[in-house]
Structures are given as structure tokens and as C-alpha cells.
JSON list of C-alpha atoms in Angstrom, two decimals:
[
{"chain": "O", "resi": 805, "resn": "UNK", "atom": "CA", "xyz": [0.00, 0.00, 0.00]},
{"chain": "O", "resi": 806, "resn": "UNK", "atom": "CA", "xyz": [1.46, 2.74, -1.14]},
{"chain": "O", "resi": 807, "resn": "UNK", "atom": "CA", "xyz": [2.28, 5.68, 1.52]},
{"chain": "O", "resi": 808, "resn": "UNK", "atom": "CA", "xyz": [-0.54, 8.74, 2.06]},
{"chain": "O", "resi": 809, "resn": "UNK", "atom": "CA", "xyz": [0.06, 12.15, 0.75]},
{"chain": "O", "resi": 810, "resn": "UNK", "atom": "CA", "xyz": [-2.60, 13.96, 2.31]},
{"chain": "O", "resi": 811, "resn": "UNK", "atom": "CA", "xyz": [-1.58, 13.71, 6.25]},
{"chain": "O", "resi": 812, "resn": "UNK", "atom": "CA", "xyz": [-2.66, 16.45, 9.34]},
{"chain": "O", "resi": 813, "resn": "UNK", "atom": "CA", "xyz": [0.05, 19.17, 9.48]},
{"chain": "O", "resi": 814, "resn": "UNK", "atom": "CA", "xyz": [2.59, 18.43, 12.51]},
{"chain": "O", "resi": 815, "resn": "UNK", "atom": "CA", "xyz": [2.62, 20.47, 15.57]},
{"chain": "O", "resi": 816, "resn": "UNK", "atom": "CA", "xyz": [4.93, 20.49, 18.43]},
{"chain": "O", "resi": 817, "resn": "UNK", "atom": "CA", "xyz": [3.52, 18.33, 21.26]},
{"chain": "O", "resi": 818, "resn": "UNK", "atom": "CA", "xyz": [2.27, 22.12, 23.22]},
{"chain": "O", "resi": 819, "resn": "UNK", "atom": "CA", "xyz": [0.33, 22.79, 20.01]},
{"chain": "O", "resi": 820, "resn": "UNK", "atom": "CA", "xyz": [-1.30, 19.53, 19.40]},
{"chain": "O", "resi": 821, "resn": "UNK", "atom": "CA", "xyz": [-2.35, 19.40, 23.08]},
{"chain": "O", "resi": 822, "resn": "UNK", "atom": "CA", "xyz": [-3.72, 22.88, 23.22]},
{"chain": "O", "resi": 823, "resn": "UNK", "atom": "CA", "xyz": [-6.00, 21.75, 20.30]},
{"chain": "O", "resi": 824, "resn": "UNK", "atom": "CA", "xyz": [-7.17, 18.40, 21.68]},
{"chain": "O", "resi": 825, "resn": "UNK", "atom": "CA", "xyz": [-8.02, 20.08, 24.82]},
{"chain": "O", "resi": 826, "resn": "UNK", "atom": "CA", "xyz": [-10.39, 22.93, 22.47]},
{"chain": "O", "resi": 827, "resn": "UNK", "atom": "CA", "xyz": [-11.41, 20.04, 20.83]},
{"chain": "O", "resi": 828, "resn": "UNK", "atom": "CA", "xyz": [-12.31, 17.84, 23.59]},
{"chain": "O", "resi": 829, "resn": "UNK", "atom": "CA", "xyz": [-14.55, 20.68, 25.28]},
{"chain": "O", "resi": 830, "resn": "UNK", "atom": "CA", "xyz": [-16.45, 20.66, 22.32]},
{"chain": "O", "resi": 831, "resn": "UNK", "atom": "CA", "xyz": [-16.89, 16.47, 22.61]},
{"chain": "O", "resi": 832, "resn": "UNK", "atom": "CA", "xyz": [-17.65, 16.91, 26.31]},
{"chain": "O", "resi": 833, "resn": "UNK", "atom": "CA", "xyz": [-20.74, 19.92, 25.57]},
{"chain": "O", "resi": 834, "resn": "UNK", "atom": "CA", "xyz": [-21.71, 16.68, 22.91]},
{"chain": "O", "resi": 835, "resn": "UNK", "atom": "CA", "xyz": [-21.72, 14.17, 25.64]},
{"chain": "O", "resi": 836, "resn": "UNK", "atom": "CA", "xyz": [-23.69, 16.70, 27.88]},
{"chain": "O", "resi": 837, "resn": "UNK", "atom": "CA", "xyz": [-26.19, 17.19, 25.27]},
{"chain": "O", "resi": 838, "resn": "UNK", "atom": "CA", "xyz": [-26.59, 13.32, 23.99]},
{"chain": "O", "resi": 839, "resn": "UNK", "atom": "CA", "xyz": [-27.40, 12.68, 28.14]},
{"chain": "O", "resi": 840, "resn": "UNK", "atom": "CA", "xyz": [-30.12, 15.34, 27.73]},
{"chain": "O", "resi": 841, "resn": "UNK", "atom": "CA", "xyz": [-31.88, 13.52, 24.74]},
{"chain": "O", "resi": 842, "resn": "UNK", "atom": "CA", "xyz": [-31.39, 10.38, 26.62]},
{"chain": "O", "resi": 843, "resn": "UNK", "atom": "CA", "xyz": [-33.12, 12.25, 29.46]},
{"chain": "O", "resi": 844, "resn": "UNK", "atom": "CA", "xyz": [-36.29, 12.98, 27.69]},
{"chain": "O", "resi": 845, "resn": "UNK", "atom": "CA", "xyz": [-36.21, 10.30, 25.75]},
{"chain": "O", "resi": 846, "resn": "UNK", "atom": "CA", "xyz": [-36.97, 8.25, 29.00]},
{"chain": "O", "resi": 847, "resn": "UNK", "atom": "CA", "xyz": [-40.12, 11.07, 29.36]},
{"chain": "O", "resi": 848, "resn": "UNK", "atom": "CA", "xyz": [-41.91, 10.03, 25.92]},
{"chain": "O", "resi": 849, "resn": "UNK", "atom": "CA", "xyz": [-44.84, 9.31, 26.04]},
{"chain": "O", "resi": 850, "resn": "UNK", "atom": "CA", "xyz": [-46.06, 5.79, 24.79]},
{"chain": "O", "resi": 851, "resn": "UNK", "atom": "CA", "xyz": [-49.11, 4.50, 22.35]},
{"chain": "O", "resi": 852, "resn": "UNK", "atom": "CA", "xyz": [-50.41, 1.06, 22.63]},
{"chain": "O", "resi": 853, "resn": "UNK", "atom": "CA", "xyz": [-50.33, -1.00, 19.85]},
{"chain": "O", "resi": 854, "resn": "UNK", "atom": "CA", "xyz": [-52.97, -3.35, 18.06]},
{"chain": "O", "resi": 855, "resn": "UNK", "atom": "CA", "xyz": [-52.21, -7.39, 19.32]},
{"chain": "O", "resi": 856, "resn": "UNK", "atom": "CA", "xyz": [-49.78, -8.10, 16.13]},
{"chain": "O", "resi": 857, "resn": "UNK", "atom": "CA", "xyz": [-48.99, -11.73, 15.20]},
{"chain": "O", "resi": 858, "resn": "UNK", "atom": "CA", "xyz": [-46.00, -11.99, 13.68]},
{"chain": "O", "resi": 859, "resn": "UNK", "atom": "CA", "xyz": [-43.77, -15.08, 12.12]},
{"chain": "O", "resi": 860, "resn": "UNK", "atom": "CA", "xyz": [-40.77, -16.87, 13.97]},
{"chain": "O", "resi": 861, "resn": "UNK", "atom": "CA", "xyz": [-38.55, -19.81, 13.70]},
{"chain": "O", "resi": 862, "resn": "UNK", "atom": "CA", "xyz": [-41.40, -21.93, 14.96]},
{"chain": "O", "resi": 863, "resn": "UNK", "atom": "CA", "xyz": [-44.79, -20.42, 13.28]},
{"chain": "O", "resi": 864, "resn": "UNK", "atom": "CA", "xyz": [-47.05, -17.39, 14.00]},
{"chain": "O", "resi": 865, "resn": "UNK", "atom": "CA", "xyz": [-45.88, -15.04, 17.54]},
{"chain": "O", "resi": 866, "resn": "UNK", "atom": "CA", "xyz": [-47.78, -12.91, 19.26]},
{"chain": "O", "resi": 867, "resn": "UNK", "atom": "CA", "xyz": [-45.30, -9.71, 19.71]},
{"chain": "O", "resi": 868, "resn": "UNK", "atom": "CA", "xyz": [-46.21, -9.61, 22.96]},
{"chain": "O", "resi": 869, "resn": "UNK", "atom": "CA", "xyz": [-44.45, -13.20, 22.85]},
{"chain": "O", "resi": 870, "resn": "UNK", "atom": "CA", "xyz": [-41.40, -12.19, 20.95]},
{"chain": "O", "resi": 871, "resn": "UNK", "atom": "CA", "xyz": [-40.43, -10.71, 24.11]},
{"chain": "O", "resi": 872, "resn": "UNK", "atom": "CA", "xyz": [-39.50, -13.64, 25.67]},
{"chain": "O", "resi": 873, "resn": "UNK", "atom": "CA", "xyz": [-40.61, -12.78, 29.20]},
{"chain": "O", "resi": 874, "resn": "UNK", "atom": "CA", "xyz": [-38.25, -9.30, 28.84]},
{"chain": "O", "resi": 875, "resn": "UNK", "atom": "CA", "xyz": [-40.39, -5.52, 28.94]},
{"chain": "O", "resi": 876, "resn": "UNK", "atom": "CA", "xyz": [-38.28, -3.95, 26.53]},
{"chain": "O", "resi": 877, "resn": "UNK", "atom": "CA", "xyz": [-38.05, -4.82, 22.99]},
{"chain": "O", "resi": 878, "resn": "UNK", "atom": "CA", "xyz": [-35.66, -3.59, 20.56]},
{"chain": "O", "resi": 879, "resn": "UNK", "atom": "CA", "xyz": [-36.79, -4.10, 17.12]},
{"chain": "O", "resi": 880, "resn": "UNK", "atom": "CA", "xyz": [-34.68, -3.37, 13.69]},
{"chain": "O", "resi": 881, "resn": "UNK", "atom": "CA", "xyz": [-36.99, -3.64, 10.22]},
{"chain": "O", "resi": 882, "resn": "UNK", "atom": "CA", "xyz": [-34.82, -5.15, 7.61]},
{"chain": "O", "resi": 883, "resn": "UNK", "atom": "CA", "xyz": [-35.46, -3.96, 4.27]},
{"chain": "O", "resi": 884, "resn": "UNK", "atom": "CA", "xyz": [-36.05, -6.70, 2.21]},
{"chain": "O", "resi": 885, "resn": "UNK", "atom": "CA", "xyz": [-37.31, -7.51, -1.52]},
{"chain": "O", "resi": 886, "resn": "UNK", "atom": "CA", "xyz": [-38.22, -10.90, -1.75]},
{"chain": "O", "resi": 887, "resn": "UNK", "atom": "CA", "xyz": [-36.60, -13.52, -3.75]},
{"chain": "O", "resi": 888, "resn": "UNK", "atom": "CA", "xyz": [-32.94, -11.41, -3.91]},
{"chain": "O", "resi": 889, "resn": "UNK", "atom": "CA", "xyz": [-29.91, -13.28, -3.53]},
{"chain": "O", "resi": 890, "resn": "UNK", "atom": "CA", "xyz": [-28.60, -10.36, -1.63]},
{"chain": "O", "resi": 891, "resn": "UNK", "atom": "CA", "xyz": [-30.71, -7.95, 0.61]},
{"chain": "O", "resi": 892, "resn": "UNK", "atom": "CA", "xyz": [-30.02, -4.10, 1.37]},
{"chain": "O", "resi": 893, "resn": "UNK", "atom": "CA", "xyz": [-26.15, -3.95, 2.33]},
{"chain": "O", "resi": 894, "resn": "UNK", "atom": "CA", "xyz": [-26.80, -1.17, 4.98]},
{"chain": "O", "resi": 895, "resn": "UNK", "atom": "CA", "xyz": [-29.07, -3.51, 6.49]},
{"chain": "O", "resi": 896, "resn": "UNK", "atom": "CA", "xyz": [-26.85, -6.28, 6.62]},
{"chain": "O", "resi": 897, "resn": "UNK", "atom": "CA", "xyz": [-24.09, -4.59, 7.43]},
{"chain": "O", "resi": 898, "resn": "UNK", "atom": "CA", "xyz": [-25.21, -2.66, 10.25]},
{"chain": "O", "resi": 899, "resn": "UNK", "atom": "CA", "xyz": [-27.48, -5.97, 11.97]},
{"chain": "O", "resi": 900, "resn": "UNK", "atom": "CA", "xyz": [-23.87, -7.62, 11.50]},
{"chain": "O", "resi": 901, "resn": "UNK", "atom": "CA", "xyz": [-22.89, -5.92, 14.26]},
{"chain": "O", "resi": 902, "resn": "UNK", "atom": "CA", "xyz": [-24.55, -7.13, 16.82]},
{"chain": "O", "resi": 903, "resn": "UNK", "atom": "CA", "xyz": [-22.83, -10.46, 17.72]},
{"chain": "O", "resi": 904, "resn": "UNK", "atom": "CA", "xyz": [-23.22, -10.26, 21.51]},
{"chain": "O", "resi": 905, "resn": "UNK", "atom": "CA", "xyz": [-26.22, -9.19, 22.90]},
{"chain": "O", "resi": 906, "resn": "UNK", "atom": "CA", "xyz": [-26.81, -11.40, 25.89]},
{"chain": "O", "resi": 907, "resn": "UNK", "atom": "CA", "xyz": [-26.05, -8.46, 28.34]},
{"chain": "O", "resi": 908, "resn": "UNK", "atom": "CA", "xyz": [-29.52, -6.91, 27.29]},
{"chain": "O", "resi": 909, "resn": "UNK", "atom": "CA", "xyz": [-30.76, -9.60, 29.51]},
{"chain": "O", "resi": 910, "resn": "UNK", "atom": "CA", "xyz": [-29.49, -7.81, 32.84]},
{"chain": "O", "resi": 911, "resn": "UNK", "atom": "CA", "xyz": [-31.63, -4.40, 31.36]},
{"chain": "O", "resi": 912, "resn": "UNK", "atom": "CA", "xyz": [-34.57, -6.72, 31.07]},
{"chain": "O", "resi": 913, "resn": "UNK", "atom": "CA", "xyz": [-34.77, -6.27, 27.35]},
{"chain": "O", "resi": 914, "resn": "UNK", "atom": "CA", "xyz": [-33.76, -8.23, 23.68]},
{"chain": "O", "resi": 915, "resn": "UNK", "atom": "CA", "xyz": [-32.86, -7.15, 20.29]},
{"chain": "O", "resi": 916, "resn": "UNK", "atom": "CA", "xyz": [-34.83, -8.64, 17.41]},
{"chain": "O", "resi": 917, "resn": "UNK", "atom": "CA", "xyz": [-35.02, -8.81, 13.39]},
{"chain": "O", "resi": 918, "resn": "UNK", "atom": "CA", "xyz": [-38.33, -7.77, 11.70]},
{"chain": "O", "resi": 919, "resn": "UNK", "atom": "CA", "xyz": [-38.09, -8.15, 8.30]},
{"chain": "O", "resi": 920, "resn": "UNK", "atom": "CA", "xyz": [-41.52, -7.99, 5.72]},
{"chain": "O", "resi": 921, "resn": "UNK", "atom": "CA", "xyz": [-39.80, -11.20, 3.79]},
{"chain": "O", "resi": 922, "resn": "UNK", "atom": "CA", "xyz": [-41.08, -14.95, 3.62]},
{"chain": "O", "resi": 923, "resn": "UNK", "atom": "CA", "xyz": [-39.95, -16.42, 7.05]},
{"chain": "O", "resi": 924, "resn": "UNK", "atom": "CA", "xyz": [-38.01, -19.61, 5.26]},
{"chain": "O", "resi": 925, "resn": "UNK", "atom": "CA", "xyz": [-36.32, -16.77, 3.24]},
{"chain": "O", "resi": 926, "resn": "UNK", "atom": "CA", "xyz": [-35.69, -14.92, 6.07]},
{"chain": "O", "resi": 927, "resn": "UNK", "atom": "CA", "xyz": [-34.36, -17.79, 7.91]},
{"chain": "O", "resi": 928, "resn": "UNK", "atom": "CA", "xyz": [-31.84, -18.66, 5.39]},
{"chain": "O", "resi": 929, "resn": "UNK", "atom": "CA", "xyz": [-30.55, -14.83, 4.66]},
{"chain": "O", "resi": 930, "resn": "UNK", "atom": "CA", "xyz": [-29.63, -14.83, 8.31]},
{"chain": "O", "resi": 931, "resn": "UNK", "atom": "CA", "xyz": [-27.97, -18.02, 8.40]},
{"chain": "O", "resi": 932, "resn": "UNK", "atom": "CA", "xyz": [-25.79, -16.72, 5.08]},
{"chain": "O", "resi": 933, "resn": "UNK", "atom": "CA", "xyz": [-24.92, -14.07, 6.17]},
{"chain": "O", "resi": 934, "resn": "UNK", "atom": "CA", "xyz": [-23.83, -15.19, 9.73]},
{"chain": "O", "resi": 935, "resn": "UNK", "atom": "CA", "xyz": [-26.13, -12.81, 12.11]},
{"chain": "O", "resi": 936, "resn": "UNK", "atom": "CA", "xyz": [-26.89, -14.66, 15.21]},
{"chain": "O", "resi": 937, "resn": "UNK", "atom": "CA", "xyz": [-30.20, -12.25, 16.01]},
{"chain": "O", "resi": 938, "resn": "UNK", "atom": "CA", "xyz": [-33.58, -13.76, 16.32]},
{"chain": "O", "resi": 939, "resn": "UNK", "atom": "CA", "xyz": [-35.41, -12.81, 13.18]},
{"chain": "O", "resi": 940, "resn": "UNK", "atom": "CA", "xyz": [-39.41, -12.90, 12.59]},
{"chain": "O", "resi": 941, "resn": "UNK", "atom": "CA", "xyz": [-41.45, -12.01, 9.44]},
{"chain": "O", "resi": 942, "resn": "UNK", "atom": "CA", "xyz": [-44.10, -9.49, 9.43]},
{"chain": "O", "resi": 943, "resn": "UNK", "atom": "CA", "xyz": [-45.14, -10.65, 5.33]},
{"chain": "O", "resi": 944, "resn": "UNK", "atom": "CA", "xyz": [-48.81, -11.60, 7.33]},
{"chain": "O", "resi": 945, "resn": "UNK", "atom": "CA", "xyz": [-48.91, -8.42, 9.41]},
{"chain": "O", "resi": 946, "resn": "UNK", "atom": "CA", "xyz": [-49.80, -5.12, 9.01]},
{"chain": "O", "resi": 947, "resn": "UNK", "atom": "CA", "xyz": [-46.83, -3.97, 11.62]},
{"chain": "O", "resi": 948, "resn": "UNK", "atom": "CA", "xyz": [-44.32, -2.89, 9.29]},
{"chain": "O", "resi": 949, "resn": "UNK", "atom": "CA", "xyz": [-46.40, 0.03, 8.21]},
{"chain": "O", "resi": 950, "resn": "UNK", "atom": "CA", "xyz": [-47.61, 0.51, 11.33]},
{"chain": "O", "resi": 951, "resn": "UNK", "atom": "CA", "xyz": [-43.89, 1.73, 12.55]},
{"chain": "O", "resi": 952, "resn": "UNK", "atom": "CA", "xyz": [-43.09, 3.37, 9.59]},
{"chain": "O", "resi": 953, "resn": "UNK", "atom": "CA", "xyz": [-40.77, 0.80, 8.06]},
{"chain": "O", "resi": 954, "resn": "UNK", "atom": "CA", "xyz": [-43.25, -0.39, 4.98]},
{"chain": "O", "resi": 955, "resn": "UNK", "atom": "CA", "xyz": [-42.39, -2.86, 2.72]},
{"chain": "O", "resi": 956, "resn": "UNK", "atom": "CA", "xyz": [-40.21, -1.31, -0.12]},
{"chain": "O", "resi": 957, "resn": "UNK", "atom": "CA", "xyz": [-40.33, 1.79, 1.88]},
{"chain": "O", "resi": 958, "resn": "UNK", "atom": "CA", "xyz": [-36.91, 1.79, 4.34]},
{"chain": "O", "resi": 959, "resn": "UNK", "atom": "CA", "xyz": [-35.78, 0.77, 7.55]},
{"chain": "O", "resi": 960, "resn": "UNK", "atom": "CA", "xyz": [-35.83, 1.60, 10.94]},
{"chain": "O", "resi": 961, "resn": "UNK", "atom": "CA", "xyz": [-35.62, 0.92, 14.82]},
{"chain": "O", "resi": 962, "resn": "UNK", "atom": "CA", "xyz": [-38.51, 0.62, 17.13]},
{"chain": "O", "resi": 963, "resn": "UNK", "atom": "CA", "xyz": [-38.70, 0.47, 20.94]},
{"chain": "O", "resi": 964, "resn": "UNK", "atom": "CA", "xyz": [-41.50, -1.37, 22.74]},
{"chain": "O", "resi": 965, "resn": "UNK", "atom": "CA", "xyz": [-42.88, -2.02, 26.47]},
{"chain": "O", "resi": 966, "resn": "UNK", "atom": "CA", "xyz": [-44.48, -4.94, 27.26]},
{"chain": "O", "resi": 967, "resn": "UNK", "atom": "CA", "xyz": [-46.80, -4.37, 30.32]},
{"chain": "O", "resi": 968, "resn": "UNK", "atom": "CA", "xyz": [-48.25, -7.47, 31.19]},
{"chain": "O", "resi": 969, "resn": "UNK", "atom": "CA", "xyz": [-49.76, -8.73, 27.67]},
{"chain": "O", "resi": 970, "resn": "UNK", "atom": "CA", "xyz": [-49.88, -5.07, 26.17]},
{"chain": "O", "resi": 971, "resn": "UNK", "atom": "CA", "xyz": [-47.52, -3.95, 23.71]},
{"chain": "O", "resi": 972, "resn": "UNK", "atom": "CA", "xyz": [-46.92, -0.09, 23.45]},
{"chain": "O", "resi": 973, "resn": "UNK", "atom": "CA", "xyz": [-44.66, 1.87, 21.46]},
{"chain": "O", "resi": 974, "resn": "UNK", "atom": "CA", "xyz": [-41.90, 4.18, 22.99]},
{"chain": "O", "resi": 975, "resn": "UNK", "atom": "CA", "xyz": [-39.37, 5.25, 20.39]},
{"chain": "O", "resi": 976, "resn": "UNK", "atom": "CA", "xyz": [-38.33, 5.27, 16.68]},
{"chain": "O", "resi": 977, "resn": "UNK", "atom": "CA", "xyz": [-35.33, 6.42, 14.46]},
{"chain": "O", "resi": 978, "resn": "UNK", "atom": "CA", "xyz": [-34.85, 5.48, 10.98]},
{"chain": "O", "resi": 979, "resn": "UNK", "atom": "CA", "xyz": [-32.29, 7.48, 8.25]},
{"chain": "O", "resi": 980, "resn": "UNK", "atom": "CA", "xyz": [-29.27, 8.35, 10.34]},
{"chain": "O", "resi": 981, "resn": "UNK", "atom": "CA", "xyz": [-30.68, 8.11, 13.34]},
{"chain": "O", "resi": 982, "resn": "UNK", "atom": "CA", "xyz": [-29.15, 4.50, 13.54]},
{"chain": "O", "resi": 983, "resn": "UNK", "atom": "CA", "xyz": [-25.54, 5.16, 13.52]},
{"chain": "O", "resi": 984, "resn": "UNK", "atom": "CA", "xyz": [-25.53, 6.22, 17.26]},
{"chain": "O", "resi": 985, "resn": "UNK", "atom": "CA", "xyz": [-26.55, 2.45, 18.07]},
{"chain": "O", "resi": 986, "resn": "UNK", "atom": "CA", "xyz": [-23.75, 0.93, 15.99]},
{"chain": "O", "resi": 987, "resn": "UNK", "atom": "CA", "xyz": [-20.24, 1.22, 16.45]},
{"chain": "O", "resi": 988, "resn": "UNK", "atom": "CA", "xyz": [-18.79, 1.10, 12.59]},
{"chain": "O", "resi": 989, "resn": "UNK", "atom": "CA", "xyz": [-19.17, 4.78, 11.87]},
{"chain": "O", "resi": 990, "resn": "UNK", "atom": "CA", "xyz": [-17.70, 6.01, 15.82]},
{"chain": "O", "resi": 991, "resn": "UNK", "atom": "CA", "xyz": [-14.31, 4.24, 14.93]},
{"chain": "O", "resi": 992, "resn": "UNK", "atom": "CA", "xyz": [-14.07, 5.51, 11.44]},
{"chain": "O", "resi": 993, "resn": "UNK", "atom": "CA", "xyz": [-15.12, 8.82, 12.56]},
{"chain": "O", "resi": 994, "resn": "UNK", "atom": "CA", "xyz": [-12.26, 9.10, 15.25]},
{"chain": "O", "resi": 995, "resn": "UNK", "atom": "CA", "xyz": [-10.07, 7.89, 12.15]},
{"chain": "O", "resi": 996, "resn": "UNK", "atom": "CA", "xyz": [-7.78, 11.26, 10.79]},
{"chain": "O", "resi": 997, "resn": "UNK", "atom": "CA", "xyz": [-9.67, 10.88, 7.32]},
{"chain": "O", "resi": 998, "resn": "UNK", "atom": "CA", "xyz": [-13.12, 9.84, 8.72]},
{"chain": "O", "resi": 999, "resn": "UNK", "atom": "CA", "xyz": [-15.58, 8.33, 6.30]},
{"chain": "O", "resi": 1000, "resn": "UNK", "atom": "CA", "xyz": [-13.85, 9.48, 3.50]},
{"chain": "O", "resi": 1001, "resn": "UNK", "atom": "CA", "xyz": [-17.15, 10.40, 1.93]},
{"chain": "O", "resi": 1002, "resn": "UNK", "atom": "CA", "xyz": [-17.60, 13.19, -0.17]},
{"chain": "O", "resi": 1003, "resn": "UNK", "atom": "CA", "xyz": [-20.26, 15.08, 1.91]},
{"chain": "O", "resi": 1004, "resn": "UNK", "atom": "CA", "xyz": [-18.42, 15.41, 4.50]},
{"chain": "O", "resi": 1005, "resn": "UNK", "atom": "CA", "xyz": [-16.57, 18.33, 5.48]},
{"chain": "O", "resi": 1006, "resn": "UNK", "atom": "CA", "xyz": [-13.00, 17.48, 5.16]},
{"chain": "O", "resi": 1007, "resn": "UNK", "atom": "CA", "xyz": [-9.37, 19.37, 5.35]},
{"chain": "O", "resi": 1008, "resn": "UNK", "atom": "CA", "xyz": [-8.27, 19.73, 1.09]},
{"chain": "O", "resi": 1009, "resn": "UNK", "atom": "CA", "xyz": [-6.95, 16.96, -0.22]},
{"chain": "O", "resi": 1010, "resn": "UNK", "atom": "CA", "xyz": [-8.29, 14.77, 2.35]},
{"chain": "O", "resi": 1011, "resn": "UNK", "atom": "CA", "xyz": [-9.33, 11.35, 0.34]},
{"chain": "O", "resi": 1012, "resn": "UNK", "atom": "CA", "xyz": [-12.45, 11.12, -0.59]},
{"chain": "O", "resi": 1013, "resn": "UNK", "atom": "CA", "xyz": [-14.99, 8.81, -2.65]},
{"chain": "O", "resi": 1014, "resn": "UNK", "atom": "CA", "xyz": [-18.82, 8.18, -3.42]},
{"chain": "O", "resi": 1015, "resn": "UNK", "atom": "CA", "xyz": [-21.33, 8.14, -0.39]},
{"chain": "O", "resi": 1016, "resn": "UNK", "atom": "CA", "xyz": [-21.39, 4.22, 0.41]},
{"chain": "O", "resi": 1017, "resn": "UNK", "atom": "CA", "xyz": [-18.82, 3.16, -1.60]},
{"chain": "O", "resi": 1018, "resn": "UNK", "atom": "CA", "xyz": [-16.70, 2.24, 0.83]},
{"chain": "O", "resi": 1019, "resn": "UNK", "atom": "CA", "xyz": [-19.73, -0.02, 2.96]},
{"chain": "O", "resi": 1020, "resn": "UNK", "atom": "CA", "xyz": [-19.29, -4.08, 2.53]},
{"chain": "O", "resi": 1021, "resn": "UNK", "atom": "CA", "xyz": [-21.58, -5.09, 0.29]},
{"chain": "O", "resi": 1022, "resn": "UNK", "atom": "CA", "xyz": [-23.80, -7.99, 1.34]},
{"chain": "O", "resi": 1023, "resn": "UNK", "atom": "CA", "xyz": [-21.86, -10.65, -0.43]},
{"chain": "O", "resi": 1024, "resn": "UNK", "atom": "CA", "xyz": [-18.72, -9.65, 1.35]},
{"chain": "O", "resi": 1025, "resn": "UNK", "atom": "CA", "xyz": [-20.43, -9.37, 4.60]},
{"chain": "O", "resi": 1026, "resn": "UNK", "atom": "CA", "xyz": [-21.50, -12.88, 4.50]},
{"chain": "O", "resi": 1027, "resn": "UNK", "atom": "CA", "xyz": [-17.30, -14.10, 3.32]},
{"chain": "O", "resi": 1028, "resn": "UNK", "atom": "CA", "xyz": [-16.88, -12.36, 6.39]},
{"chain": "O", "resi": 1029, "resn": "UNK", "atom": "CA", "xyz": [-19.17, -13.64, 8.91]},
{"chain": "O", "resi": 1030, "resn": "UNK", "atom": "CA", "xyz": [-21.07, -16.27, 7.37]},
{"chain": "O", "resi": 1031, "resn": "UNK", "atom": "CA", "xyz": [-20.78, -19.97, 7.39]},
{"chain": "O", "resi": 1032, "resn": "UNK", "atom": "CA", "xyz": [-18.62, -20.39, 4.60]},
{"chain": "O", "resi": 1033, "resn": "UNK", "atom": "CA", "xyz": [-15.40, -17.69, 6.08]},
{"chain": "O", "resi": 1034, "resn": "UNK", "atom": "CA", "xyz": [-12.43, -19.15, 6.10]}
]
């Protein structure tokens, strides 16, 4: 690989202290502010929601069953087009991710796939592409729409409460709104060229290529993770 060109100008240690430390305020006032939204996220309201039945491993699932006994319920819609070798990259890459989600358990809560697809197809994407989530099929349910991830439409997150065998709705993100629940994009983005995307605002010269270009596709996620890695 051949040696970078476009490289951070160099300081003397003072300088590049003095300018972490500006820098670092700035990252603090972010922290301060993320603990706010956090804060009134936990003062949403709620709305309850109709008595879905969705499609598991097993056959049809109540949602208030696809808790497994937990009250909190995190729930990602997969995009999906049915029959494709390969779904939605961002979707795959981003659920591949989550490899180790047993400590939701101590927060009384899981982390499930929704996806609108067949449930045998379903099944076997997962397996391919070597996420270890529980996934269900919503292709007999109105639910998709209902949290604003239609089929053909997008994705999105949804957060639910299970009080006894009532489901309601807390909170929803789609878009961007996802990255803050991954951790791909908060190590590239403490990287010195970032995402290397070209919306972004970067120094001149700084590398940069087509939004996404640089994402695994899906194929490559499943050589990756999937059964068949080396």
C-alpha cells in the first residue's frame, strides 16, 4: 500500500495538546447534550399497539411473545425484496454488528429482526450471512407500516414495552438516526480521514470517494461472517 500524501500538518507536542483540549470541550458539551436527549427520551410518552402476530422460527408469535418474558423490545426492520440473492447492504451490514447481545438480559430487554420477507427466506438470509439475532417475518402483518418501516419503503428501529400482555410503542429512528446504536461509523469517525465520503466536510486533499462506496456489500459481509469464512 502505497504511503498517504494527504496527512494532518505536525505540531509540536504544546500545540497539538492545546487543540485536543479545544477540541475535547467541544466532545464533552456533545456528551452533555446526547445525556439530555437520553433524558427525555426516558419522558416520551407511549401508544399502545394493536395485538400483532408476527412469524418466527417456529410459526405465527404474538409480539407480545417475541419478548421472551423481557419488557423492553428492541426491534430493527430489515429492508427486504423478496426472492434477492442479496438484501439491502446497509441492512446487513449494520445488523452484523450485533454479535453479543446477551447483556440486554441484565436491562430486562432483547434485540430482534423484523423483516416484511417470507420467514423460510428470512431464515436462510440470516444463516448466510452469519447474524446470530432472532429474526421474525411481518409478510402476514400489518406492523411494518404501522412503525413506519413499509415494505419497499426503508428501515428503521422501534422500541417497545411490554406491560403485562400489552404492547406499546416508545421510540423510533430510521435514516441516520441508527448510527448512534452501531459502532462502525464512531471508529471511522475518530479515524484522521473519517468516512472518506464526499459530503463530508474534510481538510483539502483529504481522500475522498462516493457516499457508500466504501460499505461491505452484502456478499462480502457474508465471506466475512457467514458460514462459509475461512
Amino acid at each position: 500500500m502505497s504511503q498517504p500524501t494527504a496527512v494532518p500538518p505536525v505540531v509540536d507536542a504544546a500545540t497539538w495538546r492545546a487543540e485536543l483540549d479545544e477540541l475535547r470541550a467541544r466532545e464533552k458539551a456533545a456528551t452533555r447534550e446526547l445525556d439530555a436527549i437520553a433524558a427525555a427520551r426516558r419522558r416520551l410518552p407511549m401508544v399502545e399497539m394493536p395485538d400483532y402476530t408476527l412469524i418466527g422460527a417456529d410459526g405465527p408469535i404474538r409480539l407480545a411473545d417475541i419478548f421472551a418474558g423481557a419488557s423492553q423490545l428492541i426491534v430493527y426492520n430489515h429492508m427486504w425484496s423478496d426472492g434477492a440473492e442479496w438484501q439491502c447492504p446497509g441492512c446487513t451490514g449494520f445488523t452484523s454488528q450485533f454479535t453479543r447481545l446477551d447483556f440486554l438480559a441484565s436491562y430486562d430487554a432483547r434485540f430482534v429482526i423484523v423483516t416484511a420477507g417470507p420467514i423460510d427466506e428470512a431464515l436462510a438470509y440470516r444463516d448466510k450471512v452469519g447474524n446470530t439475532m432472532d429474526w421474525y417475518s411481518s409478510s402476514e402483518s400489518p406492523f411494518a407500516a404501522d412503525v413506519d418501516a413499509a415494505p419497499g419503503t426503508g428501515f428503521g428501529v422501534n422500541v417497545f414495552l411490554r406491560v403485562g400482555d400489552t404492547v406499546y410503542r416508545t421510540w423510533h429512528t430510521n435514516g441516520r438516526g441508527t448510527e448512534q446504536l452501531g459502532h462502525t461509523f464512531g471508529l471511522i469517525d475518530i479515524l484522521p480521514w473519517g468516512r472518506q465520503e464526499v459530503w463530508q466536510d474534510s481538510p483539502e486533499g483529504w481522500p475522498q470517494r462516493p457516499t457508500y462506496s466504501g460499505w461491505p456489500g452484502s456478499e462480502e459481509v457474508a465471506k466475512r461472517y457467514g458460514p462459509a469464512r475461512p
